[in-house]
Every structure is written in C-alpha cells, then in structure tokens.
Amino acid sequence: MSDQKGAPPETREYASPPCFMHELEPGYRTDTAPMDAWPDVARWRKAERARLIDERLLADPDERKARSERIAAELDLAIGKVSGHTVSVYWPFRGEPDLRNWAVRVIGRGGRIALPVVIKKAWPLEFRAWPPGDPLERGVWNILVPANGPAILPDVVIAPVVGFDGANYRLGYGGGFFDRTLAAMPKRPLVVGVGYAGSRIATIYPQPHDIPMDIIVTDE
C-alpha cells in the first residue's frame, strides 16, 4: 500500500523496452510530461499495458485468488468504516483482482455497492447501485453491469490498475474513463487504486489530464 507521500518510485528495467523510449527526455521521468510528447508517451503506455496484462494473465489462478484476498484485507484497513457509505467496486476483467466477495462483506457491514457503467466513448462513467441478486447485463468489453439504475455518487471509488507509479498515478486501459469521471464529479470521493504489487512501474509519464489516486492498495 502506498500513499502520495511514499518513497520515490523505484528504478525498473523493462522486460521489452520499446525502441522509442530513447525519444523521451530523462528530465521528466517523474514529472508531468509535456503535451507535445504525448504521441511517444501513448505508444510507450500501450506497450507497458500489454506487458503488464500478459504478466498477470500468466499467473496461476489460485495465486491470483490469494492475492485478491490479501488486497481485500488491506482495503478494510485503508477505507475503515463503510456503514452508511456507497462503495463503487468493479466486475473483474482480464486477470484483475477479484473483489466480489469483499463487496458482499461491505454490504454485510452496512455499506452499499455500486458498479461503474460505460455510457459511451469519451463520456464519464455512470455509477449504478447494485445489490447482489439484481439483474446484470453485458456492457462494453462484455463486462457485466447493472441492468437498471439508479445512478448514484459513491463515497469511495475502487479503481483497478493495470500499472501504477510512486506518485499514485494509474495506468489503465487507455480510455480515460476514470480520469474523465473524477474530473466531472461534483464532490470527489476517496479514490483507491487496487492492483498487484508487481504492477508498479517507475512512472506512467503523467499528462495534465491524469488524476492520481488517493491511495494504492496491493497484495503487499
């Protein structure tokens, strides 16, 4: 688990460094990258995204389950009391930590659960209340989402990460949905990124539109 005041990002050697990495200036490795560098950053992010997803999909399913349980235990410590609060979780996708059992426990402790829904490309996400047992339907990327509303504003947003850095910036799937959503919310919730410890990278080369998580929770 890391916070915004944690130790500086570690130095990592990349398994398959893209050939364009030398085009990025070393001087902004942990700073906000200038907008004119975005094409190079976007290509680098795409390569890192593919590498990190491949790594987690190769993990043994039982090991992923054990890691998910460790993340759930850390979430309890990070979030604290959930009674009377709405927590947005997610339906696991492509080897992401599976927090569905943890979500059920949140309800048992007096909390409410919401799931994010992609409305359309380049729009903010919509969060819909979902008690287990309510109907789900296939949404974008074939991910299950609540078939009915209502749309609500969560108090806590759990955002899965593909990768993350020491400044709590999140590498996602490239659609910008979470950044766009956080920027549009009238009141910022507690935003918790969750992922595997091995997904930490030195930097995501953040752009001005990137919004860091409040905290990152991992299996370590």
PDB file of C-alpha atoms in Angstrom:
ATOM      1  CA  MET A   1       0.000   0.000   0.000  1.00  0.00           C
ATOM      2  CA  SER A   2       1.377   3.397  -0.932  1.00  0.00           C
ATOM      3  CA  ASP A   3       0.254   6.978  -0.473  1.00  0.00           C
ATOM      4  CA  GLN A   4       1.128  10.299  -2.029  1.00  0.00           C
ATOM      5  CA  LYS A   5       3.921  10.876   0.456  1.00  0.00           C
ATOM      6  CA  GLY A   6       5.527   7.488  -0.075  1.00  0.00           C
ATOM      7  CA  ALA A   7       9.048   6.726  -1.142  1.00  0.00           C
ATOM      8  CA  PRO A   8      10.246   7.845  -4.600  1.00  0.00           C
ATOM      9  CA  PRO A   9       9.432   5.477  -7.462  1.00  0.00           C
ATOM     10  CA  GLU A  10      11.765   2.540  -7.824  1.00  0.00           C
ATOM     11  CA  THR A  11      14.040   2.126 -10.819  1.00  0.00           C
ATOM     12  CA  ARG A  12      12.943  -0.737 -13.010  1.00  0.00           C
ATOM     13  CA  GLU A  13      14.437  -2.389 -16.063  1.00  0.00           C
ATOM     14  CA  TYR A  14      11.682  -3.092 -18.580  1.00  0.00           C
ATOM     15  CA  ALA A  15      11.366  -6.604 -19.950  1.00  0.00           C
ATOM     16  CA  SER A  16      10.868  -5.451 -23.534  1.00  0.00           C
ATOM     17  CA  PRO A  17      11.816  -1.758 -23.812  1.00  0.00           C
ATOM     18  CA  PRO A  18      10.080  -0.174 -26.806  1.00  0.00           C
ATOM     19  CA  CYS A  19      12.591   1.197 -29.296  1.00  0.00           C
ATOM     20  CA  PHE A  20      11.135   4.723 -28.955  1.00  0.00           C
ATOM     21  CA  MET A  21      11.902   5.008 -25.230  1.00  0.00           C
ATOM     22  CA  HIS A  22      15.119   6.871 -26.028  1.00  0.00           C
ATOM     23  CA  GLU A  23      12.982   9.629 -27.578  1.00  0.00           C
ATOM     24  CA  LEU A  24      11.549  10.560 -24.173  1.00  0.00           C
ATOM     25  CA  GLU A  25      13.608  13.068 -22.264  1.00  0.00           C
ATOM     26  CA  PRO A  26      15.020  11.695 -18.973  1.00  0.00           C
ATOM     27  CA  GLY A  27      14.401  15.021 -17.245  1.00  0.00           C
ATOM     28  CA  TYR A  28      10.691  14.385 -16.804  1.00  0.00           C
ATOM     29  CA  ARG A  29      10.647  10.745 -15.733  1.00  0.00           C
ATOM     30  CA  THR A  30       8.671  11.539 -12.575  1.00  0.00           C
ATOM     31  CA  ASP A  31       7.149  14.899 -13.610  1.00  0.00           C
ATOM     32  CA  THR A  32       4.155  15.736 -15.754  1.00  0.00           C
ATOM     33  CA  ALA A  33       5.178  15.092 -19.348  1.00  0.00           C
ATOM     34  CA  PRO A  34       4.723  17.959 -21.835  1.00  0.00           C
ATOM     35  CA  MET A  35       1.750  17.611 -24.168  1.00  0.00           C
ATOM     36  CA  ASP A  36       3.943  17.614 -27.283  1.00  0.00           C
ATOM     37  CA  ALA A  37       5.466  14.342 -26.056  1.00  0.00           C
ATOM     38  CA  TRP A  38       2.054  12.652 -25.869  1.00  0.00           C
ATOM     39  CA  PRO A  39       2.395  10.506 -29.043  1.00  0.00           C
ATOM     40  CA  ASP A  40       5.576   8.915 -27.655  1.00  0.00           C
ATOM     41  CA  VAL A  41       4.062   8.521 -24.194  1.00  0.00           C
ATOM     42  CA  ALA A  42       0.926   6.926 -25.678  1.00  0.00           C
ATOM     43  CA  ARG A  43       2.981   4.360 -27.597  1.00  0.00           C
ATOM     44  CA  TRP A  44       5.033   3.577 -24.509  1.00  0.00           C
ATOM     45  CA  ARG A  45       1.901   3.198 -22.359  1.00  0.00           C
ATOM     46  CA  LYS A  46       0.383   0.837 -24.906  1.00  0.00           C
ATOM     47  CA  ALA A  47       3.465  -1.382 -24.774  1.00  0.00           C
ATOM     48  CA  GLU A  48       3.594  -1.347 -20.962  1.00  0.00           C
ATOM     49  CA  ARG A  49      -0.130  -2.037 -20.745  1.00  0.00           C
ATOM     50  CA  ALA A  50       0.210  -5.114 -22.930  1.00  0.00           C
ATOM     51  CA  ARG A  51       3.217  -6.367 -20.963  1.00  0.00           C
ATOM     52  CA  LEU A  52       1.564  -5.965 -17.556  1.00  0.00           C
ATOM     53  CA  ILE A  53      -1.719  -7.566 -18.627  1.00  0.00           C
ATOM     54  CA  ASP A  54       0.159 -10.526 -20.122  1.00  0.00           C
ATOM     55  CA  GLU A  55       2.092 -10.950 -16.864  1.00  0.00           C
ATOM     56  CA  ARG A  56      -0.999 -11.073 -14.669  1.00  0.00           C
ATOM     57  CA  LEU A  57      -2.848 -13.413 -17.040  1.00  0.00           C
ATOM     58  CA  LEU A  58       0.069 -15.844 -16.825  1.00  0.00           C
ATOM     59  CA  ALA A  59      -0.234 -16.012 -13.018  1.00  0.00           C
ATOM     60  CA  ASP A  60      -1.709 -19.160 -11.501  1.00  0.00           C
ATOM     61  CA  PRO A  61      -5.466 -18.662 -10.838  1.00  0.00           C
ATOM     62  CA  ASP A  62      -5.102 -19.862  -7.247  1.00  0.00           C
ATOM     63  CA  GLU A  63      -2.289 -17.376  -6.693  1.00  0.00           C
ATOM     64  CA  ARG A  64      -4.410 -14.558  -8.144  1.00  0.00           C
ATOM     65  CA  LYS A  65      -7.199 -15.561  -5.759  1.00  0.00           C
ATOM     66  CA  ALA A  66      -4.840 -15.460  -2.779  1.00  0.00           C
ATOM     67  CA  ARG A  67      -3.528 -12.059  -3.857  1.00  0.00           C
ATOM     68  CA  SER A  68      -7.099 -10.775  -4.206  1.00  0.00           C
ATOM     69  CA  GLU A  69      -7.832 -11.849  -0.641  1.00  0.00           C
ATOM     70  CA  ARG A  70      -4.756 -10.006   0.609  1.00  0.00           C
ATOM     71  CA  ILE A  71      -5.854  -6.889  -1.262  1.00  0.00           C
ATOM     72  CA  ALA A  72      -9.310  -7.181   0.310  1.00  0.00           C
ATOM     73  CA  ALA A  73      -7.784  -7.305   3.783  1.00  0.00           C
ATOM     74  CA  GLU A  74      -5.703  -4.205   3.030  1.00  0.00           C
ATOM     75  CA  LEU A  75      -8.802  -2.418   1.719  1.00  0.00           C
ATOM     76  CA  ASP A  76     -10.520  -2.884   5.067  1.00  0.00           C
ATOM     77  CA  LEU A  77      -7.616  -1.083   6.717  1.00  0.00           C
ATOM     78  CA  ALA A  78      -7.429   1.646   4.088  1.00  0.00           C
ATOM     79  CA  ILE A  79     -11.126   2.503   3.968  1.00  0.00           C
ATOM     80  CA  GLY A  80     -12.237   1.815   7.516  1.00  0.00           C
ATOM     81  CA  LYS A  81     -15.928   2.215   8.344  1.00  0.00           C
ATOM     82  CA  VAL A  82     -18.264   1.557   5.423  1.00  0.00           C
ATOM     83  CA  SER A  83     -21.629   1.610   7.191  1.00  0.00           C
ATOM     84  CA  GLY A  84     -23.887   4.168   5.551  1.00  0.00           C
ATOM     85  CA  HIS A  85     -21.463   4.710   2.658  1.00  0.00           C
ATOM     86  CA  THR A  86     -21.584   3.712  -1.006  1.00  0.00           C
ATOM     87  CA  VAL A  87     -18.524   1.953  -2.387  1.00  0.00           C
ATOM     88  CA  SER A  88     -18.029   1.546  -6.121  1.00  0.00           C
ATOM     89  CA  VAL A  89     -16.235  -1.674  -6.997  1.00  0.00           C
ATOM     90  CA  TYR A  90     -15.928  -3.351 -10.427  1.00  0.00           C
ATOM     91  CA  TRP A  91     -16.575  -6.646 -12.167  1.00  0.00           C
ATOM     92  CA  PRO A  92     -13.131  -8.296 -12.642  1.00  0.00           C
ATOM     93  CA  PHE A  93     -11.727  -8.347 -16.159  1.00  0.00           C
ATOM     94  CA  ARG A  94      -8.558  -9.774 -17.726  1.00  0.00           C
ATOM     95  CA  GLY A  95      -6.932 -11.044 -14.531  1.00  0.00           C
ATOM     96  CA  GLU A  96      -7.827  -8.073 -12.291  1.00  0.00           C
ATOM     97  CA  PRO A  97      -8.086  -8.665  -8.516  1.00  0.00           C
ATOM     98  CA  ASP A  98     -11.482 -10.217  -7.786  1.00  0.00           C
ATOM     99  CA  LEU A  99     -13.165  -8.233  -5.009  1.00  0.00           C
ATOM    100  CA  ARG A 100     -16.702  -9.587  -5.377  1.00  0.00           C
ATOM    101  CA  ASN A 101     -16.652 -11.471  -2.069  1.00  0.00           C
ATOM    102  CA  TRP A 102     -15.275  -8.362  -0.372  1.00  0.00           C
ATOM    103  CA  ALA A 103     -18.151  -6.336  -1.850  1.00  0.00           C
ATOM    104  CA  VAL A 104     -20.649  -8.722  -0.286  1.00  0.00           C
ATOM    105  CA  ARG A 105     -18.946  -8.219   3.066  1.00  0.00           C
ATOM    106  CA  VAL A 106     -19.239  -4.445   2.621  1.00  0.00           C
ATOM    107  CA  ILE A 107     -22.992  -4.880   2.343  1.00  0.00           C
ATOM    108  CA  GLY A 108     -22.975  -7.083   5.442  1.00  0.00           C
ATOM    109  CA  ARG A 109     -21.271  -4.244   7.328  1.00  0.00           C
ATOM    110  CA  GLY A 110     -23.974  -1.754   6.406  1.00  0.00           C
ATOM    111  CA  GLY A 111     -22.473  -0.327   3.217  1.00  0.00           C
ATOM    112  CA  ARG A 112     -23.900  -0.102  -0.285  1.00  0.00           C
ATOM    113  CA  ILE A 113     -22.290  -1.254  -3.531  1.00  0.00           C
ATOM    114  CA  ALA A 114     -22.234   0.415  -6.934  1.00  0.00           C
ATOM    115  CA  LEU A 115     -20.712  -0.694 -10.216  1.00  0.00           C
ATOM    116  CA  PRO A 116     -19.301   1.611 -12.938  1.00  0.00           C
ATOM    117  CA  VAL A 117     -21.030   1.654 -16.318  1.00  0.00           C
ATOM    118  CA  VAL A 118     -19.570   2.928 -19.588  1.00  0.00           C
ATOM    119  CA  ILE A 119     -22.288   5.027 -21.238  1.00  0.00           C
ATOM    120  CA  LYS A 120     -20.378   5.792 -24.424  1.00  0.00           C
ATOM    121  CA  LYS A 121     -16.891   6.628 -25.633  1.00  0.00           C
ATOM    122  CA  ALA A 122     -15.316   9.819 -24.191  1.00  0.00           C
ATOM    123  CA  TRP A 123     -18.054  10.211 -21.583  1.00  0.00           C
ATOM    124  CA  PRO A 124     -17.718   9.961 -17.791  1.00  0.00           C
ATOM    125  CA  LEU A 125     -18.717   6.686 -16.188  1.00  0.00           C
ATOM    126  CA  GLU A 126     -22.089   6.282 -14.527  1.00  0.00           C
ATOM    127  CA  PHE A 127     -22.205   4.542 -11.146  1.00  0.00           C
ATOM    128  CA  ARG A 128     -25.281   2.346 -10.565  1.00  0.00           C
ATOM    129  CA  ALA A 129     -26.358   0.881  -7.266  1.00  0.00           C
ATOM    130  CA  TRP A 130     -26.221  -2.894  -7.292  1.00  0.00           C
ATOM    131  CA  PRO A 131     -27.314  -5.247  -4.514  1.00  0.00           C
ATOM    132  CA  PRO A 132     -26.268  -8.854  -5.272  1.00  0.00           C
ATOM    133  CA  GLY A 133     -29.119 -10.661  -6.953  1.00  0.00           C
ATOM    134  CA  ASP A 134     -30.244  -7.718  -9.072  1.00  0.00           C
ATOM    135  CA  PRO A 135     -30.074  -8.366 -12.829  1.00  0.00           C
ATOM    136  CA  LEU A 136     -26.857  -7.733 -14.725  1.00  0.00           C
ATOM    137  CA  GLU A 137     -26.307  -7.312 -18.447  1.00  0.00           C
ATOM    138  CA  ARG A 138     -23.297  -7.341 -20.769  1.00  0.00           C
ATOM    139  CA  GLY A 139     -21.835  -3.892 -21.278  1.00  0.00           C
ATOM    140  CA  VAL A 140     -18.762  -2.559 -23.094  1.00  0.00           C
ATOM    141  CA  TRP A 141     -15.965  -5.172 -23.393  1.00  0.00           C
ATOM    142  CA  ASN A 142     -18.591  -7.756 -22.389  1.00  0.00           C
ATOM    143  CA  ILE A 143     -18.245  -6.749 -18.706  1.00  0.00           C
ATOM    144  CA  LEU A 144     -21.304  -7.318 -16.520  1.00  0.00           C
ATOM    145  CA  VAL A 145     -23.028  -4.124 -15.358  1.00  0.00           C
ATOM    146  CA  PRO A 146     -26.318  -3.433 -13.541  1.00  0.00           C
ATOM    147  CA  ALA A 147     -29.225  -3.657 -15.968  1.00  0.00           C
ATOM    148  CA  ASN A 148     -31.142  -0.955 -14.099  1.00  0.00           C
ATOM    149  CA  GLY A 149     -30.377   2.258 -12.215  1.00  0.00           C
ATOM    150  CA  PRO A 150     -30.413   4.317 -10.221  1.00  0.00           C
ATOM    151  CA  ALA A 151     -27.270   6.315 -10.922  1.00  0.00           C
ATOM    152  CA  ILE A 152     -25.601   7.441  -7.689  1.00  0.00           C
ATOM    153  CA  LEU A 153     -22.492   9.228  -6.470  1.00  0.00           C
ATOM    154  CA  PRO A 154     -20.240   6.876  -4.474  1.00  0.00           C
ATOM    155  CA  ASP A 155     -18.331   7.878  -1.360  1.00  0.00           C
ATOM    156  CA  VAL A 156     -15.464   5.535  -2.267  1.00  0.00           C
ATOM    157  CA  VAL A 157     -14.328   4.537  -5.749  1.00  0.00           C
ATOM    158  CA  ILE A 158     -12.223   1.395  -6.157  1.00  0.00           C
ATOM    159  CA  ALA A 159     -10.336   1.663  -9.461  1.00  0.00           C
ATOM    160  CA  PRO A 160      -8.431  -1.349 -10.825  1.00  0.00           C
ATOM    161  CA  VAL A 161      -4.996  -0.508 -12.194  1.00  0.00           C
ATOM    162  CA  VAL A 162      -3.008  -2.136 -14.966  1.00  0.00           C
ATOM    163  CA  GLY A 163       0.050  -0.355 -13.591  1.00  0.00           C
ATOM    164  CA  PHE A 164       0.836   2.385 -11.098  1.00  0.00           C
ATOM    165  CA  ASP A 165       3.737   4.563 -10.008  1.00  0.00           C
ATOM    166  CA  GLY A 166       5.044   6.003  -6.754  1.00  0.00           C
ATOM    167  CA  ALA A 167       3.021   9.202  -7.193  1.00  0.00           C
ATOM    168  CA  ASN A 168      -0.215   7.127  -7.281  1.00  0.00           C
ATOM    169  CA  TYR A 169      -0.833   7.717 -10.972  1.00  0.00           C
ATOM    170  CA  ARG A 170      -2.800   4.892 -12.563  1.00  0.00           C
ATOM    171  CA  LEU A 171      -2.103   3.199 -15.876  1.00  0.00           C
ATOM    172  CA  GLY A 172      -5.482   1.951 -17.090  1.00  0.00           C
ATOM    173  CA  TYR A 173      -6.796   0.583 -20.359  1.00  0.00           C
ATOM    174  CA  GLY A 174      -6.337   3.815 -22.268  1.00  0.00           C
ATOM    175  CA  GLY A 175      -9.932   5.019 -22.496  1.00  0.00           C
ATOM    176  CA  GLY A 176      -9.546   7.771 -19.912  1.00  0.00           C
ATOM    177  CA  PHE A 177     -12.862   6.906 -18.286  1.00  0.00           C
ATOM    178  CA  PHE A 178     -11.785   7.176 -14.661  1.00  0.00           C
ATOM    179  CA  ASP A 179      -9.898  10.453 -15.151  1.00  0.00           C
ATOM    180  CA  ARG A 180     -12.836  11.944 -17.022  1.00  0.00           C
ATOM    181  CA  THR A 181     -15.256  10.762 -14.346  1.00  0.00           C
ATOM    182  CA  LEU A 182     -13.263  12.129 -11.410  1.00  0.00           C
ATOM    183  CA  ALA A 183     -12.874  15.482 -13.141  1.00  0.00           C
ATOM    184  CA  ALA A 184     -16.650  15.739 -13.646  1.00  0.00           C
ATOM    185  CA  MET A 185     -17.815  14.656 -10.177  1.00  0.00           C
ATOM    186  CA  PRO A 186     -19.285  17.475  -8.064  1.00  0.00           C
ATOM    187  CA  LYS A 187     -17.689  16.029  -4.943  1.00  0.00           C
ATOM    188  CA  ARG A 188     -14.523  13.964  -5.046  1.00  0.00           C
ATOM    189  CA  PRO A 189     -14.835  10.570  -3.377  1.00  0.00           C
ATOM    190  CA  LEU A 190     -11.991   8.661  -1.761  1.00  0.00           C
ATOM    191  CA  VAL A 191     -10.295   7.081  -4.794  1.00  0.00           C
ATOM    192  CA  VAL A 192      -8.445   3.831  -4.155  1.00  0.00           C
ATOM    193  CA  GLY A 193      -6.428   2.123  -6.865  1.00  0.00           C
ATOM    194  CA  VAL A 194      -6.038  -1.636  -6.491  1.00  0.00           C
ATOM    195  CA  GLY A 195      -3.600  -3.918  -8.249  1.00  0.00           C
ATOM    196  CA  TYR A 196      -0.798  -6.404  -7.828  1.00  0.00           C
ATOM    197  CA  ALA A 197       2.486  -5.244  -6.340  1.00  0.00           C
ATOM    198  CA  GLY A 198       4.336  -6.422  -9.450  1.00  0.00           C
ATOM    199  CA  SER A 199       2.421  -3.844 -11.499  1.00  0.00           C
ATOM    200  CA  ARG A 200       4.403  -0.947 -10.043  1.00  0.00           C
ATOM    201  CA  ILE A 201       6.469   0.942 -12.618  1.00  0.00           C
ATOM    202  CA  ALA A 202       8.816   3.897 -12.303  1.00  0.00           C
ATOM    203  CA  THR A 203       6.370   6.392 -13.851  1.00  0.00           C
ATOM    204  CA  ILE A 204       3.397   6.491 -16.213  1.00  0.00           C
ATOM    205  CA  TYR A 205       4.670   9.783 -17.668  1.00  0.00           C
ATOM    206  CA  PRO A 206       1.533  11.617 -16.453  1.00  0.00           C
ATOM    207  CA  GLN A 207      -0.200  14.169 -18.634  1.00  0.00           C
ATOM    208  CA  PRO A 208      -2.143  17.204 -17.346  1.00  0.00           C
ATOM    209  CA  HIS A 209      -5.443  15.321 -17.637  1.00  0.00           C
ATOM    210  CA  ASP A 210      -4.225  12.393 -15.491  1.00  0.00           C
ATOM    211  CA  ILE A 211      -5.578  12.367 -11.928  1.00  0.00           C
ATOM    212  CA  PRO A 212      -3.684  10.426  -9.237  1.00  0.00           C
ATOM    213  CA  MET A 213      -5.409   8.019  -6.885  1.00  0.00           C
ATOM    214  CA  ASP A 214      -5.617   8.996  -3.224  1.00  0.00           C
ATOM    215  CA  ILE A 215      -4.044   5.682  -2.280  1.00  0.00           C
ATOM    216  CA  ILE A 216      -2.904   2.467  -3.972  1.00  0.00           C
ATOM    217  CA  VAL A 217      -3.619  -0.895  -2.314  1.00  0.00           C
ATOM    218  CA  THR A 218      -1.737  -4.004  -3.408  1.00  0.00           C
ATOM    219  CA  ASP A 219      -1.271  -7.572  -2.236  1.00  0.00           C
ATOM    220  CA  GLU A 220       1.895  -6.495  -0.411  1.00  0.00           C
TER     221      GLU A 220
END
